[in-house]
mmCIF file of C-alpha atoms and ligand atoms in Angstrom:
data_model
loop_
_atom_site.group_PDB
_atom_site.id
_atom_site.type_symbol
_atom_site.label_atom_id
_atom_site.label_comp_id
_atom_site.label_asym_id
_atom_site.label_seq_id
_atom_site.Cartn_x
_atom_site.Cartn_y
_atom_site.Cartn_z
ATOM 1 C CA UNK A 25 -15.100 -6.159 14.791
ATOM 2 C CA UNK A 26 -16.341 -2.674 12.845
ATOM 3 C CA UNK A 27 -16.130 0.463 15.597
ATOM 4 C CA UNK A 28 -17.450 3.853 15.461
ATOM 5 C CA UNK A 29 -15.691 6.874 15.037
ATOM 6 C CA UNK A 30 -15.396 8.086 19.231
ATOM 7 C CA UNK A 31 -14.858 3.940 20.223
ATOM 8 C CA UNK A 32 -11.912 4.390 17.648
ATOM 9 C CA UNK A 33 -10.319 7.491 19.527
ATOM 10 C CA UNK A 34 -11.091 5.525 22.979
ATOM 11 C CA UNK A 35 -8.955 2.337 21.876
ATOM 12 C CA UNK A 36 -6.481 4.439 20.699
ATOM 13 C CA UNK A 37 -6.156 6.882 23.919
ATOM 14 C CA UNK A 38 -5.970 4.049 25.907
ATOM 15 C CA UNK A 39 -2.625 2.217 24.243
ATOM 16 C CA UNK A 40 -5.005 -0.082 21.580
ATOM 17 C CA UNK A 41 -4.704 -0.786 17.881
ATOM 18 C CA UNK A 42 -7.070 -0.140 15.354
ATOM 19 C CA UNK A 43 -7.440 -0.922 11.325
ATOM 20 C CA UNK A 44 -8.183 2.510 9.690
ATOM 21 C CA UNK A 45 -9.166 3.366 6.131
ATOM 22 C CA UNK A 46 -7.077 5.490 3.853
ATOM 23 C CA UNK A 47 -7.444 6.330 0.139
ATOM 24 C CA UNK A 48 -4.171 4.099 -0.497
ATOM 25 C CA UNK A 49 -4.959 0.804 1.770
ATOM 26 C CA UNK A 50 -6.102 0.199 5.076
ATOM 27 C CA UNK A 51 -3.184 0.853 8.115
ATOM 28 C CA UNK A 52 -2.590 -0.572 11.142
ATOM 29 C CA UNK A 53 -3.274 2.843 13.705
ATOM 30 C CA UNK A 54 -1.380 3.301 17.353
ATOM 31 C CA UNK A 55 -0.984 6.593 18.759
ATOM 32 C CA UNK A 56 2.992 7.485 17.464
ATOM 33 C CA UNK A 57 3.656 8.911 20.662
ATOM 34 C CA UNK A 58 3.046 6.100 22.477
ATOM 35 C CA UNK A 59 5.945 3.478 22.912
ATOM 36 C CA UNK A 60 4.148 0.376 24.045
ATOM 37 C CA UNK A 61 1.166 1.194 21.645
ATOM 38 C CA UNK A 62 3.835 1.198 18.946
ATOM 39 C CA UNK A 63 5.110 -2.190 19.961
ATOM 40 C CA UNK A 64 1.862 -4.025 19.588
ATOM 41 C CA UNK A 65 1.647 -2.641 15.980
ATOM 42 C CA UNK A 66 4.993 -4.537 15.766
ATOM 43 C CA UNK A 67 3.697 -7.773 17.433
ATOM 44 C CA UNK A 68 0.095 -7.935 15.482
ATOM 45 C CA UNK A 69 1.983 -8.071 12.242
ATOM 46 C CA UNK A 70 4.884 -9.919 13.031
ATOM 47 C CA UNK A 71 6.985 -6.554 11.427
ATOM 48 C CA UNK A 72 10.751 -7.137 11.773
ATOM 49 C CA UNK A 73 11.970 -4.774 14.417
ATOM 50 C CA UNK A 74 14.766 -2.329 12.620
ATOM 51 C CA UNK A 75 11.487 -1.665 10.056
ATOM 52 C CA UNK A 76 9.877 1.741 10.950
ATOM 53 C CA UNK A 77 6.634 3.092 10.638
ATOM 54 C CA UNK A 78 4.928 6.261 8.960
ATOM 55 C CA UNK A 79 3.393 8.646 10.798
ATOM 56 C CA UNK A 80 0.040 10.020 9.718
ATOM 57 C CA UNK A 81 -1.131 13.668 10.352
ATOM 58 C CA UNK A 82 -4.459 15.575 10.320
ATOM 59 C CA UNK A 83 -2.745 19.070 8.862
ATOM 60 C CA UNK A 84 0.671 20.606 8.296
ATOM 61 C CA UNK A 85 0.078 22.714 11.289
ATOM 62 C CA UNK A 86 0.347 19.090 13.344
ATOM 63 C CA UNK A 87 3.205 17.824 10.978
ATOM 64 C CA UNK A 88 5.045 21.462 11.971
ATOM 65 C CA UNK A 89 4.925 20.471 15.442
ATOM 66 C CA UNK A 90 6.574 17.289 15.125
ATOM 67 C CA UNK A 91 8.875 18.597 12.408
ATOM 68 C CA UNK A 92 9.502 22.277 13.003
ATOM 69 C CA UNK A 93 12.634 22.715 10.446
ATOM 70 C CA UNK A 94 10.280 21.203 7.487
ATOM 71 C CA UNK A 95 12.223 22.546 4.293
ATOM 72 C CA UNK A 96 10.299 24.519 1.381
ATOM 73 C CA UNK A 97 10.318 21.663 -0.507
ATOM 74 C CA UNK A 98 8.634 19.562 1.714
ATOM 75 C CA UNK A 99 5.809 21.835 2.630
ATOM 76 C CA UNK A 100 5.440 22.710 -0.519
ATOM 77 C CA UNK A 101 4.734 18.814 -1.848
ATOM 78 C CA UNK A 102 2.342 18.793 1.212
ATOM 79 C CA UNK A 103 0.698 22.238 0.776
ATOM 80 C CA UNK A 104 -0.255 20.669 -3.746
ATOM 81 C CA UNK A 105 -0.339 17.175 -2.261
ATOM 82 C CA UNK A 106 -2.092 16.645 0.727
ATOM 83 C CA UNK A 107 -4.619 15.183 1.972
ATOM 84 C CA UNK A 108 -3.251 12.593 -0.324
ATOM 85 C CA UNK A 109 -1.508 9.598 -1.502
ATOM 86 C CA UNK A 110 1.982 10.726 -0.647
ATOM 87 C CA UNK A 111 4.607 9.637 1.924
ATOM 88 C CA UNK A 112 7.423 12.394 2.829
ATOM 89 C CA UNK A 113 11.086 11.695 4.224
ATOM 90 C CA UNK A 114 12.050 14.386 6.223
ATOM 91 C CA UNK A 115 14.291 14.936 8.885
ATOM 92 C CA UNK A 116 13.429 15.368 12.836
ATOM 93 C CA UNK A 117 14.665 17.319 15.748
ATOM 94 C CA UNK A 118 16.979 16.029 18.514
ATOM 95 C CA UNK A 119 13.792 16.309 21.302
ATOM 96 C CA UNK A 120 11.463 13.991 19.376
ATOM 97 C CA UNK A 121 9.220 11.648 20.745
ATOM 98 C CA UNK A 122 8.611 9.903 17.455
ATOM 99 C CA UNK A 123 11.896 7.354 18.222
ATOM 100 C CA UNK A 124 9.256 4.189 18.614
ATOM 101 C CA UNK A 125 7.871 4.533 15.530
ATOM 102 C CA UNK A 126 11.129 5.419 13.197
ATOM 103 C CA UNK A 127 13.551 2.794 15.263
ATOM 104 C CA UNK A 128 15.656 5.289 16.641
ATOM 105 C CA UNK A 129 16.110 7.482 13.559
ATOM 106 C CA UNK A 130 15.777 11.057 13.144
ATOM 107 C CA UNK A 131 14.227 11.097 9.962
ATOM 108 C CA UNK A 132 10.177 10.297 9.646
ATOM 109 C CA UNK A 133 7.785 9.320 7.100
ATOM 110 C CA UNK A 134 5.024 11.856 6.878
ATOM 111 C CA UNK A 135 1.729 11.340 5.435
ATOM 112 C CA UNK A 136 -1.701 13.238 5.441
ATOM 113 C CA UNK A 137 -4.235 10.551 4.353
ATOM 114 C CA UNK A 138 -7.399 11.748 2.281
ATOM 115 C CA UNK A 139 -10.593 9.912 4.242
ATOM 116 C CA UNK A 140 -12.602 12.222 6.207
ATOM 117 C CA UNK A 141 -12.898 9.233 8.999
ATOM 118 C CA UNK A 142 -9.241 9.429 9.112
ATOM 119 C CA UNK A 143 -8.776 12.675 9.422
ATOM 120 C CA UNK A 144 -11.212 13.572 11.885
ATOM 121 C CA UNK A 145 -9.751 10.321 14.537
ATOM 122 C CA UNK A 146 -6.243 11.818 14.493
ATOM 123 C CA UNK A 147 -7.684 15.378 14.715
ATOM 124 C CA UNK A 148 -10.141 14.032 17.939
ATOM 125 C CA UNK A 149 -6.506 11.883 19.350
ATOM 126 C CA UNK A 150 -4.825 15.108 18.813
ATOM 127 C CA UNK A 151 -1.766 12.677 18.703
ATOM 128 C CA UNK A 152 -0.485 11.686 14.873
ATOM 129 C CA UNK A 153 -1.038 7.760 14.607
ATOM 130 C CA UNK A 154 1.519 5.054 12.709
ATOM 131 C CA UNK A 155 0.124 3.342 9.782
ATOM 132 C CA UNK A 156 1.876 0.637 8.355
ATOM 133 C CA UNK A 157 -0.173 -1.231 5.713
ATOM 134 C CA UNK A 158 -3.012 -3.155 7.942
ATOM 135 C CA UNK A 159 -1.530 -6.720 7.012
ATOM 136 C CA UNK A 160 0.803 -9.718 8.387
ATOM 137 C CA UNK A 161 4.374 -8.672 7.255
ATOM 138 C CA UNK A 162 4.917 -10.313 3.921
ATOM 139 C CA UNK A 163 1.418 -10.110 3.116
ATOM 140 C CA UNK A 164 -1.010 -7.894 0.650
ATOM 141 C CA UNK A 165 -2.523 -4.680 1.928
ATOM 142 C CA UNK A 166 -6.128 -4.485 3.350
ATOM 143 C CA UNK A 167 -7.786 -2.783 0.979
ATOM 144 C CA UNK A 168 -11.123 -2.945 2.724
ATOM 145 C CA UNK A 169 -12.487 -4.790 5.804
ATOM 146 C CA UNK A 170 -13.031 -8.154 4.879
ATOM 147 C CA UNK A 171 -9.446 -8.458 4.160
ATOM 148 C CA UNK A 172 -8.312 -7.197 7.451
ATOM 149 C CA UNK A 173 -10.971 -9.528 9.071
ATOM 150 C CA UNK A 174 -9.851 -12.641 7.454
ATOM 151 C CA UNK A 175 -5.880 -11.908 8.160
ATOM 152 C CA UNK A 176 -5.856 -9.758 11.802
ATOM 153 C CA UNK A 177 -9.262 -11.071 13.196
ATOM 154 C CA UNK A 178 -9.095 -11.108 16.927
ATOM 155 C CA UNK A 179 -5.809 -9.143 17.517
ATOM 156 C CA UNK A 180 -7.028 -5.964 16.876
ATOM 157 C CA UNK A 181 -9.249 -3.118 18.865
ATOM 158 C CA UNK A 182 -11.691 -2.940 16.118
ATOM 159 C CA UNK A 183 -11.574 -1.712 12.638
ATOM 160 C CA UNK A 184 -12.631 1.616 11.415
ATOM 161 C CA UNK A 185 -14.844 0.997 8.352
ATOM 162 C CA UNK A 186 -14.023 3.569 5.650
ATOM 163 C CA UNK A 187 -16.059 1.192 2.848
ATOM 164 C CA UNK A 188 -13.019 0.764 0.098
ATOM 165 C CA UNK A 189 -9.756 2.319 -0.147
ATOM 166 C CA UNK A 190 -9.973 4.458 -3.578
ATOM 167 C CA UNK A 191 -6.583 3.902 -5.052
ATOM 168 C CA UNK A 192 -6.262 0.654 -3.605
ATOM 169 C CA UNK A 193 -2.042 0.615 -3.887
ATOM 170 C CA UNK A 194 0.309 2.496 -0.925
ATOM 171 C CA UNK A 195 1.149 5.942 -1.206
ATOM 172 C CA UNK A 196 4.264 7.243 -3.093
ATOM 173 C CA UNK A 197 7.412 7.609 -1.020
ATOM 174 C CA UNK A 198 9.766 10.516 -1.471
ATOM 175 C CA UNK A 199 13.064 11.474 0.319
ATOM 176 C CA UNK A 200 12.988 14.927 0.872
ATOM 177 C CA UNK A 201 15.432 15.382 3.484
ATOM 178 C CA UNK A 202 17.311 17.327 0.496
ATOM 179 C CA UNK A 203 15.294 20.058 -0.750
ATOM 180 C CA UNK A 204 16.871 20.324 -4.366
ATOM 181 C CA UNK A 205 17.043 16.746 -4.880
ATOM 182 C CA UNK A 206 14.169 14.632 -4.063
ATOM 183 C CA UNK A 207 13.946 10.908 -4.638
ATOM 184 C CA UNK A 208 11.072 8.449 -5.462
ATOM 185 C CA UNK A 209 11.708 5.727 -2.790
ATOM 186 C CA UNK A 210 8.019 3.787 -3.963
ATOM 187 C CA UNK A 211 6.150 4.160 -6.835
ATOM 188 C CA UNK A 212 2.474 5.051 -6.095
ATOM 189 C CA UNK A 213 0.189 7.169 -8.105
ATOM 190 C CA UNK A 214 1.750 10.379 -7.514
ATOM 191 C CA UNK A 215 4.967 10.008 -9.832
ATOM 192 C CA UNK A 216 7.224 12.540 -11.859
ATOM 193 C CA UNK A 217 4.996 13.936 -14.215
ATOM 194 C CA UNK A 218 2.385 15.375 -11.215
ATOM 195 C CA UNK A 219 5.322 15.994 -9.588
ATOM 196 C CA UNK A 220 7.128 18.530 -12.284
ATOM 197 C CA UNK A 221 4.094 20.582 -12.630
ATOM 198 C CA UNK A 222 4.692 22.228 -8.827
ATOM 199 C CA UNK A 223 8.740 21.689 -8.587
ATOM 200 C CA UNK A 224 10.162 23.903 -10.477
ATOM 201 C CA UNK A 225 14.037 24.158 -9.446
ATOM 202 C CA UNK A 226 14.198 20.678 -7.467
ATOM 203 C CA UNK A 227 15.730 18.045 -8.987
ATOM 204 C CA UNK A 228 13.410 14.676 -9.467
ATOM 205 C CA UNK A 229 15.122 11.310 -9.414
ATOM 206 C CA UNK A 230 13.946 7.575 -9.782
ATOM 207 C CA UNK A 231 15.521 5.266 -7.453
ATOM 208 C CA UNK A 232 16.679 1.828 -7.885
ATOM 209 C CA UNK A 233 15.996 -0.740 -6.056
ATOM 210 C CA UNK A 234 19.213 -1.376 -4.352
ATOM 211 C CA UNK A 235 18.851 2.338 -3.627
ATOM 212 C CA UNK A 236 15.311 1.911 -2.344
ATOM 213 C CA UNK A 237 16.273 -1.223 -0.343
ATOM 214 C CA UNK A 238 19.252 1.085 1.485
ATOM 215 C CA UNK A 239 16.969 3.980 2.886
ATOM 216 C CA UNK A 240 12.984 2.197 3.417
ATOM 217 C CA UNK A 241 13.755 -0.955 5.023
ATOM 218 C CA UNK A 242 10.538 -2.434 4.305
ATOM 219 C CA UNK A 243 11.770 -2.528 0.679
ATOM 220 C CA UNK A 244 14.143 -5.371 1.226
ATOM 221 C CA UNK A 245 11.397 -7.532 2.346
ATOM 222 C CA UNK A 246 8.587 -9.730 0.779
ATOM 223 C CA UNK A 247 5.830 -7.877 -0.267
ATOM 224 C CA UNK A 248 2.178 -7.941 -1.457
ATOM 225 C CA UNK A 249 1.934 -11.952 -1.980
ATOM 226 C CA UNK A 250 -0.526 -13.979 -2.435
ATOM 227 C CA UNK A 251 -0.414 -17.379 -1.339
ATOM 228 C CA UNK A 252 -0.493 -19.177 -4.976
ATOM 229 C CA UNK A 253 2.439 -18.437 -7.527
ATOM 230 C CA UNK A 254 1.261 -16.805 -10.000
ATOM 231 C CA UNK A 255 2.974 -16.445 -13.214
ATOM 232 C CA UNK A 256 3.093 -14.737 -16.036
ATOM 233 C CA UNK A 257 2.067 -15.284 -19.583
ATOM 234 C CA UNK A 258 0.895 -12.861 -22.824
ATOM 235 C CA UNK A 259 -2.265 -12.746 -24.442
ATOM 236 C CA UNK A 260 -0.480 -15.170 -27.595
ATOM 237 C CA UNK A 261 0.521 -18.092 -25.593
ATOM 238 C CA UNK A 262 -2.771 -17.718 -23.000
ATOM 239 C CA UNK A 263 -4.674 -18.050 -26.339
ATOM 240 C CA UNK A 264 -2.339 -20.743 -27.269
ATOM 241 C CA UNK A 265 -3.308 -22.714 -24.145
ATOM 242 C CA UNK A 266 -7.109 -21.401 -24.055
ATOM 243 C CA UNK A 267 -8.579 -24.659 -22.642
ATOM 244 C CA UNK A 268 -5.297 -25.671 -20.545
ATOM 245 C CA UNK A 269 -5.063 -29.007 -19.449
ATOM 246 C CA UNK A 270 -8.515 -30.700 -18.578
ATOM 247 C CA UNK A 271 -6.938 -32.305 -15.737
ATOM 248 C CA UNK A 272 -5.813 -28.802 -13.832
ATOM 249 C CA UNK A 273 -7.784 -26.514 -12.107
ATOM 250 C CA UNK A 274 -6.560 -22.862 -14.092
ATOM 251 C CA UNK A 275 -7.126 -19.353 -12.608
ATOM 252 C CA UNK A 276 -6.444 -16.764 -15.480
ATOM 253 C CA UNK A 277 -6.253 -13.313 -14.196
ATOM 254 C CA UNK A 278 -6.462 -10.602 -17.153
ATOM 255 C CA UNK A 279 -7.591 -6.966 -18.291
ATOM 256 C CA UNK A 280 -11.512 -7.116 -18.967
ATOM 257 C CA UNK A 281 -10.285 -6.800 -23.065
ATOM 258 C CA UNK A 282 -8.150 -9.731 -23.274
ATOM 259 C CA UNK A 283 -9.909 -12.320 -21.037
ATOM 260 C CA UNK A 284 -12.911 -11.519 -23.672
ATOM 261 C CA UNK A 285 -10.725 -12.037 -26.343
ATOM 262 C CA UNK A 286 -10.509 -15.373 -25.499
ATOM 263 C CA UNK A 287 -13.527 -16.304 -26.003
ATOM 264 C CA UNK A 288 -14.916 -19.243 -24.015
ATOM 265 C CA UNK A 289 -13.109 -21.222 -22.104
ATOM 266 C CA UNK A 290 -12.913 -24.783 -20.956
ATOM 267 C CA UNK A 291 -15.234 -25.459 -17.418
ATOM 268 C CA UNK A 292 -11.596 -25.923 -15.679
ATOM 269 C CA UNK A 293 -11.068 -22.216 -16.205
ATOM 270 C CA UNK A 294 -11.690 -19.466 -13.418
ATOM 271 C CA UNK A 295 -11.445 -15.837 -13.918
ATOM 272 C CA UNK A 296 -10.558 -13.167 -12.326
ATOM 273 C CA UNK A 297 -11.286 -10.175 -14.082
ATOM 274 C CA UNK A 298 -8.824 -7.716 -13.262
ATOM 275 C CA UNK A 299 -10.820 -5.051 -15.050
ATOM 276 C CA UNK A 300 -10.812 -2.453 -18.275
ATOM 277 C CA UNK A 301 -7.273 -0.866 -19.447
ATOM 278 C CA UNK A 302 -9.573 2.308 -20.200
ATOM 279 C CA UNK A 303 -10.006 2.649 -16.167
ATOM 280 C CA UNK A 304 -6.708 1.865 -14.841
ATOM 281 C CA UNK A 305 -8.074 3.633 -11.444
ATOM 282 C CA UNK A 306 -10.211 0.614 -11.197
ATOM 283 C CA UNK A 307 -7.474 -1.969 -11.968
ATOM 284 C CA UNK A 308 -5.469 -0.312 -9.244
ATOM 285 C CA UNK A 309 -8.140 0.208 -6.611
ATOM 286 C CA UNK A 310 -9.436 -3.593 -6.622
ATOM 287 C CA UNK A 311 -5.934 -5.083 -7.489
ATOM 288 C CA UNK A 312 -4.912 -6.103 -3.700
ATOM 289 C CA UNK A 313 -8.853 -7.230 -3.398
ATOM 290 C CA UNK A 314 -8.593 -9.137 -7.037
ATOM 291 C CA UNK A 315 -5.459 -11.083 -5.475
ATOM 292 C CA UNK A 316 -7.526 -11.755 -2.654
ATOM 293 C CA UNK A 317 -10.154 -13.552 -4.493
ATOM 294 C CA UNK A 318 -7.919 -15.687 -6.456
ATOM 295 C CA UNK A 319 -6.612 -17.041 -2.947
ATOM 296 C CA UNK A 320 -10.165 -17.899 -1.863
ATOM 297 C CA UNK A 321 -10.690 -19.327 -4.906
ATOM 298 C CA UNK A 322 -7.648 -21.144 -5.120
ATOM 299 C CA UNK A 323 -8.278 -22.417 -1.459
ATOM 300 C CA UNK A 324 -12.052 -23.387 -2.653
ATOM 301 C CA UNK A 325 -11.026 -25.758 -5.189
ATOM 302 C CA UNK A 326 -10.535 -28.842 -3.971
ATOM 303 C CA UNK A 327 -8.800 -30.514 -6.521
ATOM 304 C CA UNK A 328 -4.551 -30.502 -5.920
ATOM 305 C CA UNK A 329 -3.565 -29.624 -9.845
ATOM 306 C CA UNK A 330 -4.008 -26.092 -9.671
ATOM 307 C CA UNK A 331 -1.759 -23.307 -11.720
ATOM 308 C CA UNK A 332 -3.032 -19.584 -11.928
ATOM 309 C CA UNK A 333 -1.472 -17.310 -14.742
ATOM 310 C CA UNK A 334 -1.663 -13.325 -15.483
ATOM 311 C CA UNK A 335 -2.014 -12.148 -18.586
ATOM 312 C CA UNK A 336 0.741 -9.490 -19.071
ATOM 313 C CA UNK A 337 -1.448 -6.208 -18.704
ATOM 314 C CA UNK A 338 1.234 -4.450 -21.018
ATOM 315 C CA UNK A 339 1.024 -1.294 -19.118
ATOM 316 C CA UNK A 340 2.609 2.130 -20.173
ATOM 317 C CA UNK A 341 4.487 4.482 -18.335
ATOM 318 C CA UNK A 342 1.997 7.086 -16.680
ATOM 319 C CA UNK A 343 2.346 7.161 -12.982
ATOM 320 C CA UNK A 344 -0.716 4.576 -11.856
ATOM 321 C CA UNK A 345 0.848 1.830 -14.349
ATOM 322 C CA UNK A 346 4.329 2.591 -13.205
ATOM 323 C CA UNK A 347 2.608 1.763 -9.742
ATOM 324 C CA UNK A 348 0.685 -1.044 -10.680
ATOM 325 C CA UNK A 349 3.915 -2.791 -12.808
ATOM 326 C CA UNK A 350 6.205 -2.362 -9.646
ATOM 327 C CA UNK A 351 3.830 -4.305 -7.012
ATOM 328 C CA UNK A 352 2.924 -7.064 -9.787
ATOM 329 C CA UNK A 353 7.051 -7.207 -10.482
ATOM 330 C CA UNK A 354 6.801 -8.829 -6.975
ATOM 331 C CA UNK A 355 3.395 -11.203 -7.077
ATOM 332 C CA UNK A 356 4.192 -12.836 -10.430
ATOM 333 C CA UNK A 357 7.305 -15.470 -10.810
HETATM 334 O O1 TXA B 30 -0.207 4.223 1.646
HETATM 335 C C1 TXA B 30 0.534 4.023 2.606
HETATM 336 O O2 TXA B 30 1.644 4.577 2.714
HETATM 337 C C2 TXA B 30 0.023 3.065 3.689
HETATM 338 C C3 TXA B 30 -1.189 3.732 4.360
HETATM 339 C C4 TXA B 30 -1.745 2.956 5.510
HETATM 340 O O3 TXA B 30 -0.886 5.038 4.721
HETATM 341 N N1 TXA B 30 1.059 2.712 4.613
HETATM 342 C C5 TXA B 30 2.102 1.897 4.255
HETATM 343 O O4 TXA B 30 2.987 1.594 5.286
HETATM 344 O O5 TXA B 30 2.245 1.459 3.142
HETATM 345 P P1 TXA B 30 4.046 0.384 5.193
HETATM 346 O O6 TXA B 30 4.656 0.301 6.529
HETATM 347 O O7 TXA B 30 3.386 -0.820 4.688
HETATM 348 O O8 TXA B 30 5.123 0.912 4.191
HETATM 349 C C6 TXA B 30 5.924 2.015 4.569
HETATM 350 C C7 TXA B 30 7.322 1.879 4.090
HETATM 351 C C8 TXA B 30 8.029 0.664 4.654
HETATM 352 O O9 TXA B 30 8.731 0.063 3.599
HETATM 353 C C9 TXA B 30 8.998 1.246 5.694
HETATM 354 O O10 TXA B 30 10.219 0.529 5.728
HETATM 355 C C10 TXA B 30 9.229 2.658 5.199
HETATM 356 O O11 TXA B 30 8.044 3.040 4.552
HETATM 357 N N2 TXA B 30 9.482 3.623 6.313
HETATM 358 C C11 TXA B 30 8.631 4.034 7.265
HETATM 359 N N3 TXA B 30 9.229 4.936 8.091
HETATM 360 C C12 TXA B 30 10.490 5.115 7.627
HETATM 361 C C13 TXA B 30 11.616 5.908 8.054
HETATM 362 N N4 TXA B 30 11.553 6.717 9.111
HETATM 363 N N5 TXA B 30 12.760 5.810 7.329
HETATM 364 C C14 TXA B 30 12.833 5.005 6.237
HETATM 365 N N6 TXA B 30 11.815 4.221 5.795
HETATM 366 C C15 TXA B 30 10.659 4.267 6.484
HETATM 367 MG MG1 MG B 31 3.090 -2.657 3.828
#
């Protein structure tokens, strides 16, 4: 069910949970301060318990409140960052009331989200909201509000329709409960290069993923699937196959440039376009939606032989691809 802007604010001063847009993906909004509102976010998507949540903010004046002792470093990131698609560690104060939402610990994800809608509900709730991704755990992200529909429908106060979320993969995470040494806990489209050009002095490191698994506990667990395996090929042996067997149904995801490069294809052959390499903005802001479609195709086709294959986007190292290679590392076998 789509809600208005003040309807929003009501479910969520009365205890409810809303879908919300962001410029990442869609989250899952409670009011942070509220215990029992935190536990239904919990419930609705089936989270595991010990996993926190990130708290979203309407300025750093509200983050200061909650997080009084924020270190240069941090307020700096947020003062070049945000509103934007950037997640902060940072450490809280013993007299929190933000326990619910991190699990006990006294460390918080912070996050300023760039959609005006956004902003102005936690502004009018005067109250920062959590906002886990608005999906089942295990799941892909909303990216817009058909996708919520289809996997929350009927659990949820309403959704908040902010049309679709422009960068379409989840913020970046960084630790920055050190303030010479920060640490990038997820890749997102902020990365080291945009990074480097405000922090000066402060050390920049990549993390792992044993590292990663250790300090975000959502890292340890399934992420971003769809419900067909999916695996991967390159453009060679996809051209090598090019009519695949007649008897199996074949969804081919690709870049716009090497699906055409294929020329046609046999009638057992579905595409999913995952757009141009010259607009990787666009391959990152449908990709969760992209995924989506192959499901519904994949659920569509009636016949049982079905196998769907990506062509190997061969992405570089800028900060979107980095992004983009890390959550198809986990949808493709
Ligand atoms: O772009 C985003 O960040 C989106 C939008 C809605 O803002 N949100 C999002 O939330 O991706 P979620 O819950 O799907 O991913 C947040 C990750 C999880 O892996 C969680 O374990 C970790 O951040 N996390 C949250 N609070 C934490 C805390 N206090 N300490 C360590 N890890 C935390
Ligand atoms: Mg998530």
């Amino acid at each position: 069910m789509i809600i208005k802007l003040n309807k929003a604010v009501q479910v969520l001063k009365d205890g409810g949970v809303i879908a919300f847009p962001t410029e990442t993906v869609y989250g899952l909004g409670a009011d942070a301060t509220n215990k029992e509102a935190v536990e239904k976010v919990f419930e609705i998507k089936k989270r595991p318990k010990d996993n926190p949540l990130i708290c979203h903010f309407y300025s750093l004046e509200q983050v200061k409140k909650f997080v009084p002792d924020l270190n240069k470093t941090a307020e700096l990131l947020i003062k070049s960052f945000s509103p934007g698609p950037l997640s902060l560690l940072v450490n809280l104060p013993k007299n929190t009331n933000l326990l619910p939402a991190t699990r006990g610990k006294f460390s918080v994800i912070v996050r300023i989200p760039e959609h005006l809608l956004t902003l102005e509900l936690i502004k009018k709730l005067d109250k920062p909201i959590v906002g886990p991704s608005a999906n089942t755990s295990g799941k892909m992200s909303g990216t817009n509000p058909e996708m919520i529909q289809k996997d929350l429908s009927g659990k949820l106060g309403g959704i908040l329709d902010g049309g679709n979320s422009e960068i379409g993969l989840e913020s970046t995470i960084l630790d920055c409960r050190n303030e010479n040494q920060i640490k990038i806990l997820r890749p997102g489209a902020i990365g080291v290069l945009e990074l480097k050009k405000v922090l000066e002095r402060v050390e920049i490191l990549e993390t792992g993923e044993n590292e990663q698994k250790e300090i975000v506990p959502g890292a340890k667990y399934k992420h971003y699937s769809p419900e067909i395996d999916i695996q991967k090929i390159d453009l060679d042996k996809a051209k090598e196959l090019k009519n695949f067997e007649e008897n199996i149904h074949v969804i081919l995801l690709g870049s716009s440039e090497d699906l055409k490069n294929l020329g046609e294809l046999g009638k057992n052959v579905k595409i999913i376009d995952l757009g141009s390499k010259k607009d990787l903005n666009s391959i990152s802001k449908n990709l969760y939606y992209n995924l989506f479609k192959t499901d519904k195709l994949n659920q569509e086709l009636k016949l049982e032989l079905k196998k769907a294959y990506l062509i190997d986007l061969k992405l570089g190292s800028s900060s979107i691809e980095k992004a983009i290679k890390n959550r198809l590392e986990k949808v493709v076998n």
